[in-house]
Short mmCIF file of C-alpha atoms in Angstrom, two decimals:
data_model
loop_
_atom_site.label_atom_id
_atom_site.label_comp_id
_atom_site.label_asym_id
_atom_site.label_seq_id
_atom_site.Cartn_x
_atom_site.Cartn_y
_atom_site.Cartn_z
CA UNK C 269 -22.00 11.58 -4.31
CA UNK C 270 -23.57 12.01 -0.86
CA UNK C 271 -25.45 8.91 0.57
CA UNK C 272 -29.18 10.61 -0.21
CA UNK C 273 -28.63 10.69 -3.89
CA UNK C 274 -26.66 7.19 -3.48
CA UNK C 275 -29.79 5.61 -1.92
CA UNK C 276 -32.73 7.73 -3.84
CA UNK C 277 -31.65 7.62 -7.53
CA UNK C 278 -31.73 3.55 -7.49
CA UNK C 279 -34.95 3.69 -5.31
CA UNK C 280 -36.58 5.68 -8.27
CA UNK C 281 -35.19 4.24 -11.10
CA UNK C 282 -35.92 0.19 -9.96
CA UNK C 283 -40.02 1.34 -11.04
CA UNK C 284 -38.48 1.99 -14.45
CA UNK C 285 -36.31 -0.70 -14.39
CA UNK C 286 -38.66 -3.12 -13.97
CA UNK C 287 -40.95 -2.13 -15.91
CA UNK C 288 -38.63 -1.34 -19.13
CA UNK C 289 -37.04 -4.92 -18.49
CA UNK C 290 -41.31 -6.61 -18.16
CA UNK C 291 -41.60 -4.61 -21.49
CA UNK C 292 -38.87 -6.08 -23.56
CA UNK C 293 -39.34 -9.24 -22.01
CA UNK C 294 -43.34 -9.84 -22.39
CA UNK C 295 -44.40 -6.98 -24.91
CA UNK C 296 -48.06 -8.64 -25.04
CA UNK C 297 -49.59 -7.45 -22.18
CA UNK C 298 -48.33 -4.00 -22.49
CA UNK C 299 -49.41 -4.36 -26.21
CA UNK C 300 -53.06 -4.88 -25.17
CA UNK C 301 -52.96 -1.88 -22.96
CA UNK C 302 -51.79 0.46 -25.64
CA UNK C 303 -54.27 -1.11 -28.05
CA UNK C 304 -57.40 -0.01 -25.71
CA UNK C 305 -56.11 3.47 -26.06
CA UNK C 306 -54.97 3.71 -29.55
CA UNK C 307 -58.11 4.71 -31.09
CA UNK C 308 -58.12 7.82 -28.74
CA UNK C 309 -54.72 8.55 -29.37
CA UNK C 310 -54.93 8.52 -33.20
CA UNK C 311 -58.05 10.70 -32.75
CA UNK C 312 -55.43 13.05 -30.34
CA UNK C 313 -53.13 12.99 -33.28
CA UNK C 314 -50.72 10.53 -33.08
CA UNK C 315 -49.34 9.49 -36.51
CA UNK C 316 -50.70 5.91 -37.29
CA UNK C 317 -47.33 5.04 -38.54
CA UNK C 318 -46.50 5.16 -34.04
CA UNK C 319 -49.65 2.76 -33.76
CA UNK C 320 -48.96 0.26 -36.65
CA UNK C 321 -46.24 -1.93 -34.86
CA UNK C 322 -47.19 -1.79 -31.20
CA UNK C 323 -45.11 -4.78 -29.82
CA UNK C 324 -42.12 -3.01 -31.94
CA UNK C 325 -42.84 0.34 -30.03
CA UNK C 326 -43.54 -1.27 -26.92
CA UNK C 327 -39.64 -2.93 -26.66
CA UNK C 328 -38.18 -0.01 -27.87
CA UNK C 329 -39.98 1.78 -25.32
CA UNK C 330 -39.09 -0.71 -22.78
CA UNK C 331 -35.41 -0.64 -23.70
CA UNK C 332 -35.24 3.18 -22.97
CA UNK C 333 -36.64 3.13 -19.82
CA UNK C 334 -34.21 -0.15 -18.69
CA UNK C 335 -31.56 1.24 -19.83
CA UNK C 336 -32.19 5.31 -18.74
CA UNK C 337 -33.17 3.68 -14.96
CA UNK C 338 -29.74 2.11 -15.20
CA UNK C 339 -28.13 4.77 -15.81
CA UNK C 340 -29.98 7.01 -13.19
CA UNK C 341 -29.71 3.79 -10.63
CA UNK C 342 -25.67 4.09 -11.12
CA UNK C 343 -25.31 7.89 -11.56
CA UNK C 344 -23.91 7.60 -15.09
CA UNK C 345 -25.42 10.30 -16.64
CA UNK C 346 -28.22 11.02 -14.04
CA UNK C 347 -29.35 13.80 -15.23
CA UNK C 348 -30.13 13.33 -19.06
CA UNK C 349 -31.46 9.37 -17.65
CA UNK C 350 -33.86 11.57 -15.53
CA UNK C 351 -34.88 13.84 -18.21
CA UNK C 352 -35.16 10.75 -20.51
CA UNK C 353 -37.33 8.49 -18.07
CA UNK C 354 -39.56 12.07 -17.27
CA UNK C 355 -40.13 12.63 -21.33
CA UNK C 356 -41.11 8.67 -21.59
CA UNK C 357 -43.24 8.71 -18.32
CA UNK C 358 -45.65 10.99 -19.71
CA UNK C 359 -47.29 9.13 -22.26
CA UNK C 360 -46.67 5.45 -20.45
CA UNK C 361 -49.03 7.38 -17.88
CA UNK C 362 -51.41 8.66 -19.96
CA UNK C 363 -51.75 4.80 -21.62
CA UNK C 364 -51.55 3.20 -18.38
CA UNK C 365 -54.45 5.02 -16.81
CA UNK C 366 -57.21 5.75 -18.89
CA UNK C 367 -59.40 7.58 -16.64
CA UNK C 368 -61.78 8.68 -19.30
CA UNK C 369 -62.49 5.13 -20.35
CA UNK C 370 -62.99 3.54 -16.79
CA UNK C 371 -66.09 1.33 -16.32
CA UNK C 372 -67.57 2.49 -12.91
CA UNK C 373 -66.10 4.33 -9.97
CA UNK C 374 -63.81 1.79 -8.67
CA UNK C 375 -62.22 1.52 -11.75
CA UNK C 376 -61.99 5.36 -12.31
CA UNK C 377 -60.70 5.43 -8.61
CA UNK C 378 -57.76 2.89 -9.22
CA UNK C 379 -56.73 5.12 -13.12
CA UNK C 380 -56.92 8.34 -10.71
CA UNK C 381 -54.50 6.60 -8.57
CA UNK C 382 -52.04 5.23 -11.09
CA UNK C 383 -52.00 9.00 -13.22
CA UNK C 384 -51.64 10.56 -9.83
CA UNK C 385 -48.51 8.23 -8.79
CA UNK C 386 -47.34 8.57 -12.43
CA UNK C 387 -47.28 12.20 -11.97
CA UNK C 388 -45.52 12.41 -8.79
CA UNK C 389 -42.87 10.13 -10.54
CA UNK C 390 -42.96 12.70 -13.14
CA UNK C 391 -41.96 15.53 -10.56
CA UNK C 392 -39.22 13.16 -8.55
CA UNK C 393 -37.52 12.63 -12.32
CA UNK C 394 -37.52 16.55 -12.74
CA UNK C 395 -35.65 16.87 -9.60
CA UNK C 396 -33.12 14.32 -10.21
CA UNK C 397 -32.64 15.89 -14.21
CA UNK C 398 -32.47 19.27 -12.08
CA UNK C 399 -29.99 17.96 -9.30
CA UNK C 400 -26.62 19.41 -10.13
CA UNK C 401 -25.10 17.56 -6.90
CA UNK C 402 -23.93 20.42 -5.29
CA UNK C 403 -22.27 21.91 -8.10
CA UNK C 404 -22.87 25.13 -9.98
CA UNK C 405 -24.52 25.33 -13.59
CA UNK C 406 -22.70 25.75 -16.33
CA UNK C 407 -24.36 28.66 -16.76
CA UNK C 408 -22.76 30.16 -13.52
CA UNK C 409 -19.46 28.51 -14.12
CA UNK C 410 -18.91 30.25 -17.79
CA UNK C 411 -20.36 33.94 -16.60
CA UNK C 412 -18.08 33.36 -13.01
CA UNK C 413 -14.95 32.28 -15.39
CA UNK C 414 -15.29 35.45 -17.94
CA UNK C 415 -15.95 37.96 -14.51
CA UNK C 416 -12.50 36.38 -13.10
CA UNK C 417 -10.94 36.91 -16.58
CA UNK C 418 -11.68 40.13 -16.88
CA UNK C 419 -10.63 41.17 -13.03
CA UNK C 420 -7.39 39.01 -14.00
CA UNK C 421 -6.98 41.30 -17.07
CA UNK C 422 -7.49 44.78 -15.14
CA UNK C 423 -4.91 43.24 -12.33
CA UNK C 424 -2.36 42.41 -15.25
CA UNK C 425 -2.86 45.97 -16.92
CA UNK C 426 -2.67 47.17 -13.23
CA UNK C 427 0.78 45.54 -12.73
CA UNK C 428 2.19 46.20 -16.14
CA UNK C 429 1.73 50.07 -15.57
CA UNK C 430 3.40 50.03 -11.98
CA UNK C 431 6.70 48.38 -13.43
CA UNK C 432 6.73 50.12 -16.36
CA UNK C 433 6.85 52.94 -14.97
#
């Protein structure tokens, strides 16, 4: 691992960390965020069964993101962590920084803010799910390994034929 990704993965994963951890540990006061936005989110379509035991879906939230920005923090796993903590961002955003239900500009301002630096979080976790490390996909491996076993094949045909005869 090359000192960048040493150095940026924990860097972006301690947000989550410490948030995931604040979640498990004092569910309330993420409770009463999620409750200001429930009604809104029912009326999106969310399932009430989701809404019915908030402090139960706030620490399970909470426990994902510790543990993915763990994961991501210590390169076990980096990418799925990333795509994990990018899936889970989305909505902690979205609850986090109700811009449509801010009371006056400073308050709209600060939600702006917050869903703007949630989304740029968003696009740093896409990279780091996308960040192969310098190695090829395993797309490219497979399609380079059956292009080498096929030149291997024609060489061995190739070979047979001029000592056979």
């Amino acid at each position: 691992m090359n000192l960048t990704r040493r150095i940026a993965r924990p860097m972006l994963a301690s947000v989550f960390v410490a948030d995931g951890v604040d979640a498990l540990l004092h569910p309330d006061a993420h409770v009463a965020q999620f409750k200001k936005v429930t009604p809104l989110l029912e009326k999106a379509g969310l399932p009430p069964v989701l809404t019915s035991d908030a402090k139960m879906l706030t620490r399970v939230l909470g426990g994902v993101t510790a543990v993915s920005g763990l994961m991501l923090a210590t390169g076990r796993n980096p990418r799925s962590a990333a795509l994990t903590l990018a899936l889970v961002n989305v909505p902690l955003t979205v609850v986090n920084n109700p811009v449509w239900a801010a009371n006056g500009p400073q308050q709209r301002k600060q939600f702006s803010s917050g869903l703007l630096r949630g989304v740029g979080l968003g696009g740093g976790l896409l990279l780091a799910a996308k960040d192969l490390a310098g190695k090829p996909s395993w797309g490219w491996r497979w399609s380079n390994a059956r292009e080498h076993a096929v030149e291997v094949r024609e060489a061995r045909a190739a070979a047979k034929a001029k000592y056979k005869g």
